[in-house]
Every structure is written in structure tokens, then in C-alpha cells.
Amino acid sequence: MSALSENLLERWIAVAGAGSARIGAGVIGRYAEPHRRYHTEAHLAVVLTTIDELSAAAADVSAVRYAAFFHDAIYAVARADNEERSAELGRDVLESLGAAPELVNEVSRLVVLTRGHDPEAGDANGAVLCDADLVVLAGTAREYTAYAAAVRAEYAAVPDDLFRAGRASVLRKLATQPRLFRTELAHHRYEERARANLAAELADLTGVSP
């Protein structure tokens, strides 16, 4: 097990308890599947670290952390229901651990929410999770270029014209939201840089300057 995997397992145990280590290792191991280039253990670690930074804004930070572990646990580029399937996996795992129904339902809801990253006003847990999942958008120019390249690598089998059109559609939906980041801290730290990165990638994908 790599140092990163061990760190993630320690984080899982901190939320779920030592008795869940084997199950947690199985969940984390999904992020090391060979077809992944961006949705990896490194991405999960960044999401969890950002949740730590935004934790004061959450209503139930444990639910948000559980949701982070499950949000990309099932990831197949050829399917459109990854979030729903990941939510079901989360439900099955948490029920097997004897989690309260309220927690199970909240984690499942949060995982599905990462499909569109558009939590409703007042959804504190959703805001923290979505902000953490989108923090990659606010990287430096070099970091963002590496992120975009990793996403493209995951879709290597998709012809370039189809990928560019699909990726541009996803980015436009994000860019048209009034706020990318819903918590005040993340909005202050990341909004401007993220919008600049989105605009630059859209221009590259479409040939149209922002």
C-alpha cells in the first residue's frame, strides 16, 4: 500500500472507526483502478483536504467526508450514471456498517449532487462537498493544464471532436452558474482564478476567445 493509500485509509478510519478498515481499503482501492487518470486517490486526497478547510461551513462534516470517499468510487467513462451507482455503493457500505438511516440518506444525496455541482441555497453540506470537488478548477495555469490533460486521458477512446464538444458543454454549464463556489471562504479564495481557467479552456476547445 502506498503512503497516499495509507493516509486515505487513516482518514477513513477516523470517520468510520477501526473496525471498518477492510471495507475502507476496498473503497479507496477503487480510486487506483488503471483506467483512471484524474479521478484518482490524489483527487480524493485533495477533496478531503479542502473539506477540512471548509469544515466550519458544513452542517454535518462527517456526512460530507463520507460522501467524498464515495463520490467517484464508481467511475466508468462510458456510463452516465456513475454518481447514482456510487451513491448506491455508499448506501450499501454504510448500511453494512450500521449507520443511521439519516446519515445514509444524506451521504447518498450528496454523492448524486456532484453530478451537476449545483446545490440549492441553504444546502450547507452540498456547498462544502461541491466546492471541494471543484477546487481543481482554481489551480495555477500549469496545474489546470495537467488536470485538463488527465481528464482527456481518461477519455482517450473518444474521438477528439466529440470530446471537445462534450467537454465544452460541461464547462459552459459550470461557467453559467452565478457562483462556482458556494461557501464564502471558497468563493473568496477560488472563484476568480477558476473562472479564468474555465474561460481559457473553453477558448481552447472552441476556438472562440472569451
Coordinates of N, CA and C in Angstrom, one line a residue:
M1 N 0.8 -1.2 0.0 CA 0.0 0.0 0.0 C 0.9 1.2 0.0
S2 N 0.6 2.2 -0.9 CA 1.4 3.4 -1.0 C 1.1 4.3 0.2
A3 N 2.0 5.3 0.4 CA 1.9 6.2 1.5 C 0.5 7.0 1.4
L4 N 0.2 7.3 0.2 CA -1.1 8.0 0.0 C -2.3 7.2 0.3
S5 N -2.2 5.9 -0.1 CA -3.3 5.0 0.3 C -3.4 4.8 1.8
E6 N -2.3 4.7 2.5 CA -2.3 4.6 3.9 C -2.9 5.8 4.6
N7 N -2.5 7.0 4.1 CA -3.1 8.2 4.6 C -4.6 8.3 4.4
L8 N -5.1 7.9 3.2 CA -6.5 7.9 3.0 C -7.2 6.9 3.9
L9 N -6.6 5.8 4.1 CA -7.2 4.8 5.0 C -7.3 5.3 6.4
E10 N -6.3 6.0 6.9 CA -6.3 6.6 8.2 C -7.5 7.6 8.3
R11 N -7.7 8.3 7.2 CA -8.8 9.3 7.2 C -10.1 8.6 7.2
W12 N -10.2 7.5 6.5 CA -11.4 6.7 6.5 C -11.7 6.2 7.9
I13 N -10.7 5.6 8.6 CA -10.9 5.1 9.9 C -11.3 6.2 10.9
A14 N -10.7 7.4 10.7 CA -11.1 8.5 11.6 C -12.6 8.8 11.5
V15 N -13.2 8.5 10.4 CA -14.6 8.8 10.3 C -15.5 7.6 10.6
A16 N -15.0 6.4 10.1 CA -15.9 5.2 10.2 C -15.5 4.2 11.3
G17 N -14.3 4.4 11.9 CA -13.8 3.5 13.0 C -12.9 2.4 12.5
A18 N -12.1 1.9 13.4 CA -11.0 1.0 13.1 C -11.6 -0.3 12.6
G19 N -12.8 -0.7 13.0 CA -13.4 -2.0 12.6 C -13.8 -2.0 11.1
S20 N -13.8 -0.8 10.5 CA -14.2 -0.7 9.1 C -13.0 -0.6 8.1
A21 N -11.8 -0.9 8.6 CA -10.6 -0.7 7.8 C -10.6 -1.5 6.5
R22 N -11.0 -2.8 6.6 CA -11.0 -3.6 5.4 C -12.0 -3.0 4.4
I23 N -13.2 -2.6 4.8 CA -14.1 -2.0 3.9 C -13.6 -0.7 3.3
G24 N -13.0 0.1 4.2 CA -12.5 1.4 3.7 C -11.4 1.2 2.7
A25 N -10.5 0.2 2.9 CA -9.5 -0.1 1.9 C -10.1 -0.5 0.5
G26 N -11.2 -1.2 0.6 CA -11.8 -1.6 -0.7 C -12.4 -0.3 -1.4
V27 N -13.0 0.6 -0.7 CA -13.5 1.8 -1.3 C -12.4 2.6 -1.9
I28 N -11.3 2.8 -1.1 CA -10.2 3.6 -1.5 C -9.5 3.0 -2.7
G29 N -9.4 1.7 -2.7 CA -8.8 0.9 -3.8 C -9.4 1.2 -5.2
R30 N -10.7 1.5 -5.2 CA -11.4 1.9 -6.4 C -10.7 3.1 -7.2
Y31 N -10.2 4.0 -6.4 CA -9.6 5.2 -7.0 C -8.2 4.9 -7.6
A32 N -7.7 3.7 -7.4 CA -6.4 3.3 -8.1 C -6.7 2.4 -9.3
E33 N -7.9 2.3 -9.8 CA -8.2 1.5 -11.0 C -7.3 2.0 -12.2
P34 N -6.9 1.1 -13.0 CA -5.9 1.5 -14.1 C -6.4 2.5 -15.1
H35 N -7.7 2.5 -15.3 CA -8.3 3.4 -16.3 C -8.4 4.9 -15.9
R36 N -8.1 5.1 -14.6 CA -8.3 6.5 -14.1 C -7.0 7.3 -14.3
R37 N -7.2 8.5 -14.6 CA -6.1 9.5 -14.8 C -6.3 10.7 -13.9
Y38 N -7.5 11.1 -13.8 CA -7.8 12.3 -12.9 C -8.5 11.8 -11.6
H39 N -9.5 11.0 -11.8 CA -10.4 10.6 -10.7 C -9.7 9.5 -9.8
T40 N -8.6 9.9 -9.2 CA -7.7 9.0 -8.6 C -7.6 9.2 -7.1
E41 N -6.7 8.5 -6.4 CA -6.5 8.7 -5.0 C -6.0 10.2 -4.7
A42 N -5.2 10.7 -5.6 CA -4.7 12.1 -5.4 C -5.9 13.1 -5.4
H43 N -6.9 12.9 -6.3 CA -8.0 13.7 -6.3 C -8.8 13.6 -5.0
L44 N -9.0 12.4 -4.6 CA -9.8 12.1 -3.3 C -9.1 12.8 -2.2
A45 N -7.7 12.8 -2.1 CA -7.0 13.4 -1.1 C -7.2 14.9 -1.1
V46 N -7.2 15.5 -2.3 CA -7.4 17.0 -2.4 C -8.8 17.4 -1.9
V47 N -9.8 16.6 -2.3 CA -11.2 16.8 -1.9 C -11.3 16.8 -0.3
L48 N -10.7 15.8 0.3 CA -10.7 15.7 1.7 C -10.0 16.8 2.4
T49 N -8.9 17.2 1.9 CA -8.1 18.3 2.5 C -8.9 19.6 2.4
T50 N -9.6 19.8 1.3 CA -10.4 21.0 1.1 C -11.6 21.0 2.0
I51 N -12.2 19.8 2.2 CA -13.3 19.7 3.2 C -12.8 20.1 4.6
D52 N -11.6 19.8 4.9 CA -11.0 20.2 6.2 C -11.0 21.7 6.3
E53 N -10.6 22.4 5.2 CA -10.5 23.8 5.2 C -11.9 24.5 5.3
L54 N -12.9 23.8 4.7 CA -14.2 24.4 4.7 C -15.2 23.8 5.8
S55 N -14.6 23.0 6.7 CA -15.5 22.2 7.6 C -16.4 23.1 8.4
A56 N -16.0 24.3 8.8 CA -16.9 25.1 9.6 C -18.2 25.5 8.9
A57 N -18.2 25.4 7.6 CA -19.4 25.8 6.8 C -20.4 24.6 6.7
A58 N -20.0 23.4 7.0 CA -20.9 22.2 6.9 C -21.8 22.1 8.1
A59 N -23.0 21.5 7.8 CA -23.9 21.2 8.9 C -23.5 19.8 9.5
D60 N -23.0 18.9 8.7 CA -22.6 17.6 9.2 C -21.3 17.2 8.4
V61 N -20.2 17.6 9.0 CA -19.0 17.4 8.2 C -18.6 15.9 8.1
S62 N -19.1 15.0 9.0 CA -18.9 13.6 8.8 C -19.6 13.1 7.6
A63 N -20.8 13.5 7.4 CA -21.6 13.1 6.2 C -20.8 13.6 4.9
V64 N -20.3 14.8 5.0 CA -19.6 15.3 3.8 C -18.3 14.5 3.5
R65 N -17.6 14.1 4.6 CA -16.4 13.3 4.4 C -16.7 11.9 3.9
Y66 N -17.8 11.3 4.4 CA -18.2 10.0 3.8 C -18.5 10.2 2.4
A67 N -19.3 11.2 2.0 CA -19.6 11.4 0.6 C -18.4 11.6 -0.3
A68 N -17.4 12.3 0.3 CA -16.2 12.4 -0.5 C -15.6 11.1 -0.9
F69 N -15.5 10.2 0.1 CA -15.0 8.8 -0.2 C -15.7 8.1 -1.3
F70 N -17.1 8.3 -1.4 CA -17.9 7.6 -2.3 C -18.1 8.3 -3.6
H71 N -17.8 9.6 -3.7 CA -18.4 10.4 -4.8 C -17.9 10.0 -6.2
D72 N -16.7 9.4 -6.3 CA -16.2 8.9 -7.5 C -15.8 7.4 -7.4
A73 N -16.4 6.7 -6.4 CA -16.0 5.3 -6.2 C -16.2 4.5 -7.3
I74 N -17.3 4.7 -8.1 CA -17.6 4.0 -9.3 C -17.4 5.1 -10.4
Y75 N -16.5 4.8 -11.3 CA -16.2 5.7 -12.4 C -15.9 5.0 -13.7
A76 N -16.8 5.0 -14.6 CA -16.6 4.4 -15.9 C -17.0 5.4 -17.0
V77 N -16.0 5.7 -17.8 CA -16.2 6.8 -18.8 C -17.3 6.6 -19.7
A78 N -17.7 5.3 -20.0 CA -18.7 5.0 -21.0 C -20.1 5.1 -20.4
R79 N -20.2 5.4 -19.1 CA -21.6 5.4 -18.5 C -21.9 6.8 -18.0
A80 N -23.2 7.0 -17.9 CA -23.7 8.3 -17.5 C -24.3 8.3 -16.1
D81 N -24.2 7.1 -15.4 CA -24.9 7.0 -14.1 C -23.9 6.7 -13.0
N82 N -22.6 7.2 -13.2 CA -21.6 6.9 -12.2 C -22.0 7.5 -10.8
E83 N -22.5 8.7 -10.7 CA -22.9 9.2 -9.4 C -24.0 8.4 -8.7
E84 N -25.0 8.0 -9.5 CA -26.0 7.2 -8.9 C -25.5 5.8 -8.4
R85 N -24.7 5.2 -9.2 CA -24.1 3.9 -8.8 C -23.2 4.1 -7.6
S86 N -22.4 5.2 -7.6 CA -21.6 5.5 -6.4 C -22.4 5.7 -5.2
A87 N -23.5 6.4 -5.3 CA -24.4 6.6 -4.2 C -25.0 5.3 -3.7
E88 N -25.3 4.4 -4.6 CA -25.8 3.1 -4.1 C -24.7 2.3 -3.4
L89 N -23.5 2.4 -3.9 CA -22.4 1.7 -3.2 C -22.3 2.3 -1.8
G90 N -22.3 3.6 -1.7 CA -22.2 4.3 -0.4 C -23.3 3.8 0.5
R91 N -24.5 3.7 0.0 CA -25.7 3.3 0.8 C -25.4 1.9 1.3
D92 N -25.0 1.0 0.4 CA -24.8 -0.4 0.8 C -23.7 -0.5 1.9
V93 N -22.6 0.2 1.7 CA -21.5 0.1 2.6 C -21.9 0.7 4.0
L94 N -22.5 1.8 4.0 CA -22.9 2.5 5.3 C -23.9 1.6 6.0
E95 N -24.9 1.1 5.3 CA -25.9 0.2 5.9 C -25.2 -1.0 6.5
S96 N -24.2 -1.6 5.9 CA -23.5 -2.7 6.4 C -22.7 -2.4 7.6
L97 N -22.3 -1.1 7.8 CA -21.6 -0.6 9.0 C -22.6 -0.2 10.1
G98 N -23.9 -0.3 9.8 CA -24.9 0.0 10.8 C -25.1 1.5 11.0
A99 N -24.8 2.3 10.0 CA -25.0 3.8 10.1 C -26.5 4.1 10.2
A100 N -26.8 5.2 10.8 CA -28.1 5.7 11.0 C -28.7 6.0 9.6
P101 N -30.0 5.7 9.4 CA -30.7 5.9 8.1 C -30.5 7.4 7.6
E102 N -30.6 8.3 8.6 CA -30.4 9.7 8.2 C -29.1 10.0 7.6
L103 N -28.0 9.4 8.1 CA -26.7 9.6 7.6 C -26.6 8.9 6.2
V104 N -27.1 7.7 6.1 CA -27.1 7.0 4.8 C -27.8 7.8 3.7
N105 N -28.9 8.4 4.0 CA -29.7 9.1 3.0 C -28.9 10.4 2.7
E106 N -28.3 11.1 3.6 CA -27.6 12.3 3.4 C -26.4 12.1 2.5
V107 N -25.6 11.0 2.8 CA -24.4 10.7 2.0 C -24.8 10.4 0.6
S108 N -25.9 9.6 0.4 CA -26.4 9.2 -0.9 C -26.8 10.5 -1.7
R109 N -27.5 11.4 -1.0 CA -27.9 12.6 -1.7 C -26.7 13.4 -2.1
L110 N -25.7 13.6 -1.3 CA -24.6 14.4 -1.6 C -23.8 13.8 -2.7
V111 N -23.6 12.5 -2.8 CA -22.9 11.9 -3.9 C -23.5 12.2 -5.2
V112 N -24.8 12.1 -5.3 CA -25.6 12.4 -6.5 C -25.4 13.8 -6.9
L113 N -25.4 14.7 -5.9 CA -25.3 16.1 -6.1 C -24.0 16.5 -6.9
T114 N -22.9 15.7 -6.8 CA -21.7 16.0 -7.5 C -21.8 15.8 -9.0
R115 N -23.0 15.4 -9.5 CA -23.2 15.3 -11.0 C -23.2 16.7 -11.6
G116 N -23.9 17.6 -11.0 CA -24.0 18.9 -11.5 C -23.4 20.0 -10.7
H117 N -23.0 19.7 -9.5 CA -22.3 20.7 -8.7 C -23.2 22.0 -8.5
D118 N -24.4 21.8 -8.3 CA -25.3 23.0 -8.2 C -26.3 22.8 -7.0
P119 N -25.7 22.9 -5.8 CA -26.5 22.7 -4.6 C -27.5 23.9 -4.4
E120 N -28.6 23.6 -3.8 CA -29.6 24.7 -3.6 C -29.1 25.6 -2.5
A121 N -29.7 26.8 -2.5 CA -29.4 27.8 -1.4 C -29.7 27.2 -0.1
G122 N -28.8 27.3 0.9 CA -29.0 26.8 2.2 C -28.5 25.3 2.4
D123 N -28.1 24.7 1.3 CA -27.6 23.3 1.4 C -26.1 23.4 1.9
A124 N -25.9 23.5 3.2 CA -24.5 23.7 3.7 C -23.6 22.5 3.3
N125 N -24.1 21.3 3.5 CA -23.3 20.1 3.2 C -23.0 20.0 1.7
G126 N -24.0 20.3 0.9 CA -23.8 20.2 -0.5 C -22.8 21.3 -1.0
A127 N -22.9 22.4 -0.4 CA -21.9 23.5 -0.8 C -20.5 23.1 -0.5
V128 N -20.2 22.5 0.7 CA -18.9 22.2 1.0 C -18.4 21.0 0.1
L129 N -19.2 20.0 -0.1 CA -18.7 18.9 -1.0 C -18.5 19.4 -2.4
C130 N -19.4 20.1 -2.9 CA -19.2 20.6 -4.3 C -18.0 21.5 -4.5
D131 N -17.9 22.4 -3.5 CA -16.7 23.3 -3.6 C -15.4 22.5 -3.5
A132 N -15.4 21.5 -2.7 CA -14.1 20.7 -2.6 C -13.9 19.9 -3.9
D133 N -14.9 19.5 -4.5 CA -14.8 18.7 -5.7 C -14.3 19.6 -6.9
L134 N -14.7 20.9 -6.8 CA -14.4 21.8 -7.9 C -13.1 22.6 -7.7
V135 N -12.4 22.4 -6.5 CA -11.3 23.3 -6.2 C -10.2 23.1 -7.3
V136 N -10.1 22.0 -8.0 CA -9.1 21.8 -9.0 C -9.2 22.9 -10.1
L137 N -10.4 23.5 -10.3 CA -10.6 24.5 -11.3 C -9.8 25.7 -11.0
A138 N -9.4 25.9 -9.7 CA -8.7 27.1 -9.3 C -7.2 27.0 -9.2
G139 N -6.6 26.0 -9.8 CA -5.2 25.8 -9.8 C -4.4 26.8 -10.6
T140 N -3.1 26.7 -10.5 CA -2.3 27.6 -11.3 C -2.5 27.1 -12.8
A141 N -2.0 27.9 -13.7 CA -2.1 27.6 -15.1 C -1.5 26.2 -15.4
R142 N -0.4 25.9 -14.8 CA 0.3 24.6 -15.0 C -0.6 23.5 -14.4
E143 N -1.1 23.7 -13.2 CA -1.9 22.7 -12.6 C -3.2 22.5 -13.3
Y144 N -3.8 23.5 -13.8 CA -5.0 23.4 -14.6 C -4.8 22.6 -15.9
T145 N -3.7 22.9 -16.6 CA -3.3 22.2 -17.8 C -3.1 20.7 -17.5
A146 N -2.5 20.4 -16.4 CA -2.3 19.0 -16.1 C -3.6 18.3 -15.8
Y147 N -4.5 19.0 -15.1 CA -5.9 18.5 -14.8 C -6.6 18.2 -16.1
A148 N -6.6 19.2 -17.0 CA -7.4 19.0 -18.3 C -6.8 17.9 -19.1
A149 N -5.5 17.7 -19.1 CA -4.8 16.7 -19.8 C -5.2 15.3 -19.2
A150 N -5.3 15.2 -17.9 CA -5.7 14.0 -17.2 C -7.1 13.6 -17.6
V151 N -8.0 14.6 -17.6 CA -9.4 14.3 -18.0 C -9.4 13.8 -19.4
R152 N -8.7 14.4 -20.3 CA -8.6 14.0 -21.7 C -8.1 12.5 -21.8
A153 N -7.1 12.2 -21.0 CA -6.5 10.9 -21.0 C -7.6 9.8 -20.6
E154 N -8.4 10.2 -19.6 CA -9.5 9.2 -19.2 C -10.4 8.9 -20.4
Y155 N -10.6 9.9 -21.3 CA -11.5 9.7 -22.4 C -10.7 9.5 -23.7
A156 N -9.6 8.8 -23.6 CA -8.7 8.6 -24.8 C -9.4 7.9 -25.9
A157 N -10.4 7.1 -25.6 CA -11.1 6.3 -26.7 C -12.1 7.2 -27.4
V158 N -12.4 8.4 -26.9 CA -13.4 9.2 -27.5 C -12.7 10.1 -28.6
P159 N -13.3 10.1 -29.8 CA -12.7 11.0 -30.9 C -12.6 12.4 -30.4
D160 N -11.6 13.1 -30.9 CA -11.3 14.5 -30.4 C -12.5 15.4 -30.6
D161 N -13.1 15.4 -31.8 CA -14.2 16.3 -32.0 C -15.4 16.1 -31.0
L162 N -15.7 14.8 -30.7 CA -16.7 14.5 -29.8 C -16.3 14.9 -28.3
F163 N -15.1 14.7 -28.0 CA -14.6 15.0 -26.7 C -14.7 16.5 -26.5
R164 N -14.2 17.3 -27.5 CA -14.2 18.7 -27.3 C -15.6 19.3 -27.2
A165 N -16.5 18.8 -27.9 CA -17.9 19.2 -27.8 C -18.5 18.9 -26.5
G166 N -18.3 17.7 -26.0 CA -18.8 17.3 -24.7 C -18.2 18.0 -23.5
R167 N -16.9 18.2 -23.6 CA -16.2 18.9 -22.5 C -16.6 20.4 -22.5
A168 N -16.7 21.0 -23.7 CA -17.2 22.4 -23.7 C -18.5 22.5 -23.1
S169 N -19.4 21.6 -23.4 CA -20.8 21.6 -22.8 C -20.7 21.6 -21.3
V170 N -19.9 20.7 -20.7 CA -19.8 20.6 -19.3 C -19.3 21.9 -18.7
L171 N -18.2 22.5 -19.3 CA -17.6 23.7 -18.8 C -18.6 24.9 -18.9
R172 N -19.4 24.9 -20.0 CA -20.3 26.0 -20.1 C -21.4 26.0 -19.0
K173 N -21.8 24.8 -18.7 CA -22.8 24.7 -17.6 C -22.3 25.2 -16.3
L174 N -21.0 24.9 -16.0 CA -20.4 25.4 -14.8 C -20.2 26.9 -14.9
A175 N -19.7 27.4 -16.1 CA -19.4 28.8 -16.2 C -20.7 29.7 -16.1
T176 N -21.8 29.2 -16.5 CA -23.0 30.0 -16.4 C -23.7 30.0 -15.1
Q177 N -23.2 29.3 -14.1 CA -23.7 29.4 -12.7 C -23.3 30.7 -12.1
P178 N -24.2 31.3 -11.4 CA -23.9 32.6 -10.8 C -22.6 32.6 -9.9
R179 N -22.4 31.4 -9.2 CA -21.3 31.2 -8.4 C -20.8 29.8 -8.6
L180 N -19.5 29.6 -8.8 CA -18.9 28.3 -8.9 C -18.8 27.7 -7.5
F181 N -18.4 28.6 -6.6 CA -18.1 28.1 -5.2 C -19.2 28.8 -4.3
R182 N -19.8 27.9 -3.5 CA -21.0 28.4 -2.7 C -20.6 28.8 -1.3
T183 N -19.6 28.2 -0.7 CA -19.2 28.7 0.6 C -18.4 30.0 0.5
E184 N -18.5 30.9 1.5 CA -17.9 32.2 1.4 C -16.4 32.1 1.3
L185 N -15.8 31.2 2.1 CA -14.4 31.0 2.0 C -13.9 30.6 0.7
A186 N -14.5 29.6 0.1 CA -14.0 29.1 -1.2 C -14.3 30.1 -2.3
H187 N -15.4 30.8 -2.2 CA -15.8 31.8 -3.2 C -14.7 32.9 -3.2
H188 N -14.3 33.3 -2.0 CA -13.3 34.3 -1.9 C -11.9 33.9 -2.4
R189 N -11.6 32.6 -2.1 CA -10.2 32.1 -2.4 C -10.1 31.7 -3.9
Y190 N -11.2 31.1 -4.5 CA -11.0 30.4 -5.7 C -11.8 30.9 -6.9
E191 N -12.9 31.7 -6.7 CA -13.8 32.0 -7.8 C -13.1 32.6 -9.0
E192 N -12.3 33.7 -8.7 CA -11.8 34.4 -9.9 C -10.8 33.6 -10.7
R193 N -9.9 32.9 -10.0 CA -8.9 32.0 -10.7 C -9.6 30.9 -11.5
A194 N -10.7 30.3 -10.9 CA -11.4 29.2 -11.5 C -12.1 29.7 -12.8
R195 N -12.7 30.9 -12.7 CA -13.4 31.4 -13.9 C -12.4 31.7 -15.0
A196 N -11.3 32.2 -14.7 CA -10.2 32.5 -15.7 C -9.8 31.2 -16.3
N197 N -9.6 30.1 -15.6 CA -9.2 28.8 -16.1 C -10.3 28.2 -17.0
L198 N -11.5 28.3 -16.6 CA -12.6 27.8 -17.4 C -12.7 28.5 -18.7
A199 N -12.6 29.9 -18.7 CA -12.6 30.7 -19.9 C -11.5 30.3 -20.9
A200 N -10.3 30.1 -20.3 CA -9.2 29.7 -21.1 C -9.3 28.4 -21.8
E201 N -9.8 27.4 -21.0 CA -10.0 26.1 -21.6 C -11.1 26.1 -22.7
L202 N -12.2 26.8 -22.4 CA -13.3 26.9 -23.4 C -12.8 27.5 -24.6
A203 N -12.0 28.6 -24.5 CA -11.4 29.2 -25.7 C -10.6 28.2 -26.5
D204 N -9.8 27.4 -25.8 CA -9.0 26.4 -26.5 C -9.8 25.3 -27.1
L205 N -10.9 24.9 -26.5 CA -11.8 23.8 -27.0 C -12.6 24.3 -28.2
T206 N -13.0 25.6 -28.2 CA -14.0 26.1 -29.2 C -13.3 27.0 -30.2
G207 N -12.1 27.5 -29.9 CA -11.5 28.4 -30.8 C -12.1 29.8 -30.7
V208 N -12.9 30.1 -29.7 CA -13.6 31.3 -29.5 C -13.0 32.0 -28.3
S209 N -12.5 33.2 -28.4 CA -11.9 33.9 -27.3 C -13.0 34.4 -26.3
P210 N -12.7 34.3 -25.0 CA -13.7 34.8 -24.0 C -13.9 36.3 -24.2

